[in-house]
């Protein structure tokens, strides 16, 4: 026969097991707010698309939540896949909130861990609360250089095109571009110099077209064009809408023909 005191002891033990399953190997600690933050984060880093698990980890750590002191990525694993709908990467992250006191009472410490899988289109599974891995340490992905085309290239390209001889050869144009275009700047956050864009040149008599192309992500691209046509110099940029939705190409033939 179970006494009344024994009944309450068993009930309290069951309550602890359900609410603090994180400590006993069950569902990890968490609440509606950490669930909401994790769901928002999973959607946010699903696009632009990433090349690998470390790319998703960098994207997560670059968000407002990711830059907060209580967030860390614990696992970033690349997965084998056969098509775009198969998961390609798995992340495990932790949201930590220290215990706090207020006039409404004490808020307990939170250590909520979540597992999310991503495929080509974004989050394909999760975020799901899981027990936090034992002795896990935060992952800091190595930095990668920037690949975009800085706006400082626009006045430099204008100056180069304006200073070309009347009837330059392609070699003349390329030499002028090498001498006149700036080196990509060093990113103050990573200490890495940017990657120079690809350079395409087309010469048609006295007319010259130049296209600078950079692939900034799995599908993201950056493009700057310039030409000197009938003695008039023009420089402009194309964004992803121009390149994708309008199906324009970033090449020197397009540049010399104008927009």
Tab-separated table of C-alpha atoms in Angstrom:
chain	number	residue	atom	x	y	z
A	1	UNK	CA	0.000	0.000	0.000
A	2	UNK	CA	1.323	3.426	-0.938
A	3	UNK	CA	1.097	5.903	1.914
A	4	UNK	CA	0.035	9.502	1.317
A	5	UNK	CA	3.551	10.778	1.936
A	6	UNK	CA	4.950	8.145	-0.406
A	7	UNK	CA	2.393	9.212	-3.056
A	8	UNK	CA	3.475	12.838	-2.882
A	9	UNK	CA	7.123	11.817	-3.041
A	10	UNK	CA	6.479	9.799	-6.199
A	11	UNK	CA	4.436	12.630	-7.707
A	12	UNK	CA	7.171	15.175	-7.078
A	13	UNK	CA	9.767	12.841	-8.566
A	14	UNK	CA	7.639	12.450	-11.697
A	15	UNK	CA	7.202	16.218	-11.939
A	16	UNK	CA	10.953	16.740	-11.737
A	17	UNK	CA	11.496	14.082	-14.391
A	18	UNK	CA	9.094	15.779	-16.807
A	19	UNK	CA	10.088	19.393	-16.228
A	20	UNK	CA	13.820	18.780	-15.850
A	21	UNK	CA	14.266	15.934	-18.310
A	22	UNK	CA	17.400	17.714	-19.560
A	23	UNK	CA	19.122	16.661	-16.354
A	24	UNK	CA	17.953	13.053	-16.554
A	25	UNK	CA	18.606	12.432	-20.241
A	26	UNK	CA	15.081	13.164	-21.479
A	27	UNK	CA	13.850	16.245	-23.334
A	28	UNK	CA	16.212	19.133	-22.660
A	29	UNK	CA	15.264	22.271	-20.796
A	30	UNK	CA	13.615	24.966	-22.848
A	31	UNK	CA	10.482	27.044	-23.071
A	32	UNK	CA	8.200	28.713	-25.592
A	33	UNK	CA	10.632	31.596	-26.035
A	34	UNK	CA	13.646	29.404	-26.857
A	35	UNK	CA	11.415	27.365	-29.173
A	36	UNK	CA	10.330	30.547	-30.960
A	37	UNK	CA	13.907	31.843	-31.208
A	38	UNK	CA	15.117	28.541	-32.645
A	39	UNK	CA	12.311	28.354	-35.198
A	40	UNK	CA	13.001	31.939	-36.317
A	41	UNK	CA	16.719	31.231	-36.562
A	42	UNK	CA	16.247	28.049	-38.605
A	43	UNK	CA	14.154	29.931	-41.156
A	44	UNK	CA	16.544	32.897	-41.245
A	45	UNK	CA	19.670	30.883	-42.059
A	46	UNK	CA	18.009	28.644	-44.640
A	47	UNK	CA	18.463	31.349	-47.291
A	48	UNK	CA	20.755	32.476	-48.859
A	49	UNK	CA	21.725	28.875	-49.402
A	50	UNK	CA	24.924	27.562	-47.829
A	51	UNK	CA	27.569	25.241	-49.215
A	52	UNK	CA	28.102	23.133	-46.088
A	53	UNK	CA	27.397	22.757	-42.374
A	54	UNK	CA	30.024	25.325	-41.400
A	55	UNK	CA	28.285	27.787	-43.707
A	56	UNK	CA	25.054	27.308	-41.742
A	57	UNK	CA	27.008	27.697	-38.498
A	58	UNK	CA	28.523	30.997	-39.695
A	59	UNK	CA	25.089	32.212	-40.742
A	60	UNK	CA	23.624	31.308	-37.338
A	61	UNK	CA	26.429	33.045	-35.453
A	62	UNK	CA	25.985	36.137	-37.618
A	63	UNK	CA	22.377	36.730	-36.518
A	64	UNK	CA	21.267	38.869	-33.579
A	65	UNK	CA	20.620	35.721	-31.536
A	66	UNK	CA	23.914	34.219	-32.658
A	67	UNK	CA	25.866	37.253	-31.506
A	68	UNK	CA	24.277	37.186	-28.066
A	69	UNK	CA	26.336	35.844	-25.223
A	70	UNK	CA	24.058	32.921	-24.464
A	71	UNK	CA	24.070	31.301	-27.918
A	72	UNK	CA	26.532	28.721	-29.209
A	73	UNK	CA	26.746	26.164	-31.991
A	74	UNK	CA	27.801	22.798	-30.589
A	75	UNK	CA	27.777	20.575	-33.681
A	76	UNK	CA	27.961	21.206	-37.430
A	77	UNK	CA	27.891	17.999	-39.460
A	78	UNK	CA	27.836	17.510	-43.239
A	79	UNK	CA	25.478	14.740	-44.380
A	80	UNK	CA	25.562	12.562	-47.474
A	81	UNK	CA	22.764	13.367	-49.892
A	82	UNK	CA	21.541	12.222	-53.288
A	83	UNK	CA	19.198	15.020	-54.275
A	84	UNK	CA	18.196	18.501	-53.181
A	85	UNK	CA	15.467	17.270	-50.831
A	86	UNK	CA	17.831	15.087	-48.790
A	87	UNK	CA	19.325	16.711	-45.665
A	88	UNK	CA	22.811	18.062	-46.337
A	89	UNK	CA	23.786	19.473	-42.946
A	90	UNK	CA	22.902	19.080	-39.269
A	91	UNK	CA	23.370	21.733	-36.589
A	92	UNK	CA	23.030	21.487	-32.837
A	93	UNK	CA	22.879	24.761	-30.961
A	94	UNK	CA	22.402	25.795	-27.362
A	95	UNK	CA	20.541	28.759	-25.895
A	96	UNK	CA	21.678	29.562	-22.364
A	97	UNK	CA	19.857	31.866	-19.983
A	98	UNK	CA	21.251	32.354	-16.460
A	99	UNK	CA	18.981	32.232	-13.443
A	100	UNK	CA	17.595	35.609	-12.451
A	101	UNK	CA	15.519	37.221	-9.721
A	102	UNK	CA	12.800	39.817	-10.187
A	103	UNK	CA	9.809	41.181	-8.325
A	104	UNK	CA	7.725	38.432	-9.954
A	105	UNK	CA	9.947	35.688	-8.580
A	106	UNK	CA	12.966	33.633	-9.623
A	107	UNK	CA	13.567	32.526	-13.199
A	108	UNK	CA	15.549	29.284	-13.330
A	109	UNK	CA	18.629	28.780	-15.469
A	110	UNK	CA	17.923	27.519	-18.992
A	111	UNK	CA	20.164	25.369	-21.144
A	112	UNK	CA	18.092	24.514	-24.209
A	113	UNK	CA	19.639	22.523	-27.044
A	114	UNK	CA	18.096	22.077	-30.500
A	115	UNK	CA	18.860	19.895	-33.485
A	116	UNK	CA	18.050	21.080	-37.019
A	117	UNK	CA	18.683	19.492	-40.406
A	118	UNK	CA	18.899	21.512	-43.602
A	119	UNK	CA	18.504	20.562	-47.227
A	120	UNK	CA	18.921	22.695	-50.343
A	121	UNK	CA	15.691	24.571	-49.651
A	122	UNK	CA	16.191	25.308	-45.940
A	123	UNK	CA	15.303	23.616	-42.663
A	124	UNK	CA	13.975	20.138	-43.450
A	125	UNK	CA	13.735	18.753	-39.903
A	126	UNK	CA	13.441	20.585	-36.592
A	127	UNK	CA	14.332	22.549	-34.675
A	128	UNK	CA	13.751	19.825	-32.093
A	129	UNK	CA	14.666	20.005	-28.413
A	130	UNK	CA	17.296	17.433	-27.506
A	131	UNK	CA	19.453	16.697	-24.457
A	132	UNK	CA	22.522	18.898	-24.595
A	133	UNK	CA	25.617	16.873	-25.542
A	134	UNK	CA	27.847	16.209	-22.554
A	135	UNK	CA	31.099	18.180	-22.371
A	136	UNK	CA	30.239	19.956	-25.625
A	137	UNK	CA	32.276	23.009	-26.559
A	138	UNK	CA	31.177	25.847	-28.778
A	139	UNK	CA	32.227	25.731	-32.435
A	140	UNK	CA	33.896	28.744	-33.991
A	141	UNK	CA	33.981	28.202	-37.790
A	142	UNK	CA	37.107	29.535	-39.478
A	143	UNK	CA	36.468	32.857	-41.224
A	144	UNK	CA	36.162	33.089	-44.989
A	145	UNK	CA	37.134	36.065	-47.162
A	146	UNK	CA	34.515	38.351	-48.644
A	147	UNK	CA	33.845	37.887	-52.347
A	148	UNK	CA	31.589	40.816	-53.174
A	149	UNK	CA	32.624	43.768	-55.351
A	150	UNK	CA	33.159	46.859	-53.164
A	151	UNK	CA	31.614	50.086	-54.416
A	152	UNK	CA	35.110	51.614	-54.485
A	153	UNK	CA	35.570	49.687	-57.730
A	154	UNK	CA	33.025	51.911	-59.528
A	155	UNK	CA	35.024	55.182	-59.564
A	156	UNK	CA	38.217	53.237	-60.265
A	157	UNK	CA	36.648	51.485	-63.267
A	158	UNK	CA	35.309	54.824	-64.517
A	159	UNK	CA	38.786	56.341	-64.328
A	160	UNK	CA	40.398	53.375	-66.113
A	161	UNK	CA	37.918	53.448	-68.995
A	162	UNK	CA	38.246	57.200	-69.354
A	163	UNK	CA	42.036	57.034	-69.589
A	164	UNK	CA	42.278	54.297	-72.260
A	165	UNK	CA	43.895	55.107	-75.612
A	166	UNK	CA	41.625	55.756	-78.597
A	167	UNK	CA	41.899	52.224	-80.006
A	168	UNK	CA	43.202	49.945	-77.243
A	169	UNK	CA	43.915	46.250	-77.539
A	170	UNK	CA	42.486	43.780	-75.043
A	171	UNK	CA	45.956	43.531	-73.506
A	172	UNK	CA	45.987	47.323	-73.073
A	173	UNK	CA	42.653	47.233	-71.268
A	174	UNK	CA	43.659	44.365	-68.991
A	175	UNK	CA	46.939	46.067	-68.100
A	176	UNK	CA	45.078	49.279	-67.276
A	177	UNK	CA	42.592	47.388	-65.119
A	178	UNK	CA	45.370	45.598	-63.239
A	179	UNK	CA	47.041	48.914	-62.497
A	180	UNK	CA	43.889	50.937	-61.843
A	181	UNK	CA	41.471	48.727	-59.924
A	182	UNK	CA	41.957	48.666	-56.133
A	183	UNK	CA	42.815	45.543	-54.182
A	184	UNK	CA	39.799	44.236	-52.261
A	185	UNK	CA	39.952	45.651	-48.714
A	186	UNK	CA	40.740	43.659	-45.590
A	187	UNK	CA	37.647	42.769	-43.610
A	188	UNK	CA	38.178	44.249	-40.125
A	189	UNK	CA	36.118	41.455	-38.539
A	190	UNK	CA	38.122	38.559	-39.991
A	191	UNK	CA	41.446	40.144	-40.920
A	192	UNK	CA	41.180	38.552	-44.365
A	193	UNK	CA	41.547	40.374	-47.670
A	194	UNK	CA	38.652	40.049	-50.075
A	195	UNK	CA	38.837	37.865	-53.179
A	196	UNK	CA	39.269	39.887	-56.403
A	197	UNK	CA	36.434	39.546	-58.931
A	198	UNK	CA	36.827	37.849	-62.285
A	199	UNK	CA	37.518	40.295	-65.109
A	200	UNK	CA	36.062	39.999	-68.623
A	201	UNK	CA	37.017	42.363	-71.456
A	202	UNK	CA	35.627	42.966	-74.952
A	203	UNK	CA	37.107	45.451	-77.453
A	204	UNK	CA	35.237	46.460	-80.603
A	205	UNK	CA	37.344	49.024	-82.416
A	206	UNK	CA	37.294	52.103	-80.192
A	207	UNK	CA	34.505	50.718	-77.973
A	208	UNK	CA	35.369	48.777	-74.819
A	209	UNK	CA	33.264	46.702	-72.446
A	210	UNK	CA	34.347	45.371	-69.048
A	211	UNK	CA	32.482	43.031	-66.691
A	212	UNK	CA	33.561	42.258	-63.123
A	213	UNK	CA	31.958	39.093	-61.738
A	214	UNK	CA	31.984	37.605	-58.245
A	215	UNK	CA	30.205	34.529	-56.908
A	216	UNK	CA	29.378	35.424	-53.339
A	217	UNK	CA	27.470	32.254	-52.374
A	218	UNK	CA	25.908	29.056	-53.656
A	219	UNK	CA	23.564	31.076	-55.870
A	220	UNK	CA	24.413	34.681	-54.976
A	221	UNK	CA	26.349	36.729	-57.495
A	222	UNK	CA	27.716	40.238	-57.764
A	223	UNK	CA	28.357	42.047	-61.028
A	224	UNK	CA	29.730	45.435	-62.047
A	225	UNK	CA	29.908	46.537	-65.674
A	226	UNK	CA	31.434	49.435	-67.501
A	227	UNK	CA	31.943	50.556	-71.067
A	228	UNK	CA	33.302	53.293	-73.230
A	229	UNK	CA	31.063	53.570	-76.265
A	230	UNK	CA	31.329	56.442	-78.735
A	231	UNK	CA	33.704	58.079	-76.291
A	232	UNK	CA	31.198	58.065	-73.419
A	233	UNK	CA	32.075	56.175	-70.230
A	234	UNK	CA	29.400	54.501	-68.124
A	235	UNK	CA	29.657	52.179	-65.100
A	236	UNK	CA	26.763	50.331	-63.442
A	237	UNK	CA	26.032	47.337	-61.221
A	238	UNK	CA	23.631	44.428	-61.555
A	239	UNK	CA	21.988	42.913	-58.486
A	240	UNK	CA	20.629	39.404	-58.032
A	241	UNK	CA	17.223	40.458	-59.406
A	242	UNK	CA	18.851	41.613	-62.635
A	243	UNK	CA	20.907	38.447	-62.955
A	244	UNK	CA	18.185	35.990	-61.922
A	245	UNK	CA	14.750	37.394	-62.645
A	246	UNK	CA	15.737	39.289	-65.797
A	247	UNK	CA	18.088	36.461	-66.829
A	248	UNK	CA	20.920	38.839	-67.649
A	249	UNK	CA	24.497	37.625	-67.842
A	250	UNK	CA	27.554	39.289	-66.428
A	251	UNK	CA	29.914	39.353	-69.392
A	252	UNK	CA	31.837	41.848	-71.466
A	253	UNK	CA	29.647	41.458	-74.572
A	254	UNK	CA	26.654	42.670	-72.560
A	255	UNK	CA	28.772	45.471	-71.139
A	256	UNK	CA	29.920	46.807	-74.495
A	257	UNK	CA	26.369	46.651	-75.835
A	258	UNK	CA	24.979	48.665	-72.891
A	259	UNK	CA	22.068	47.948	-70.560
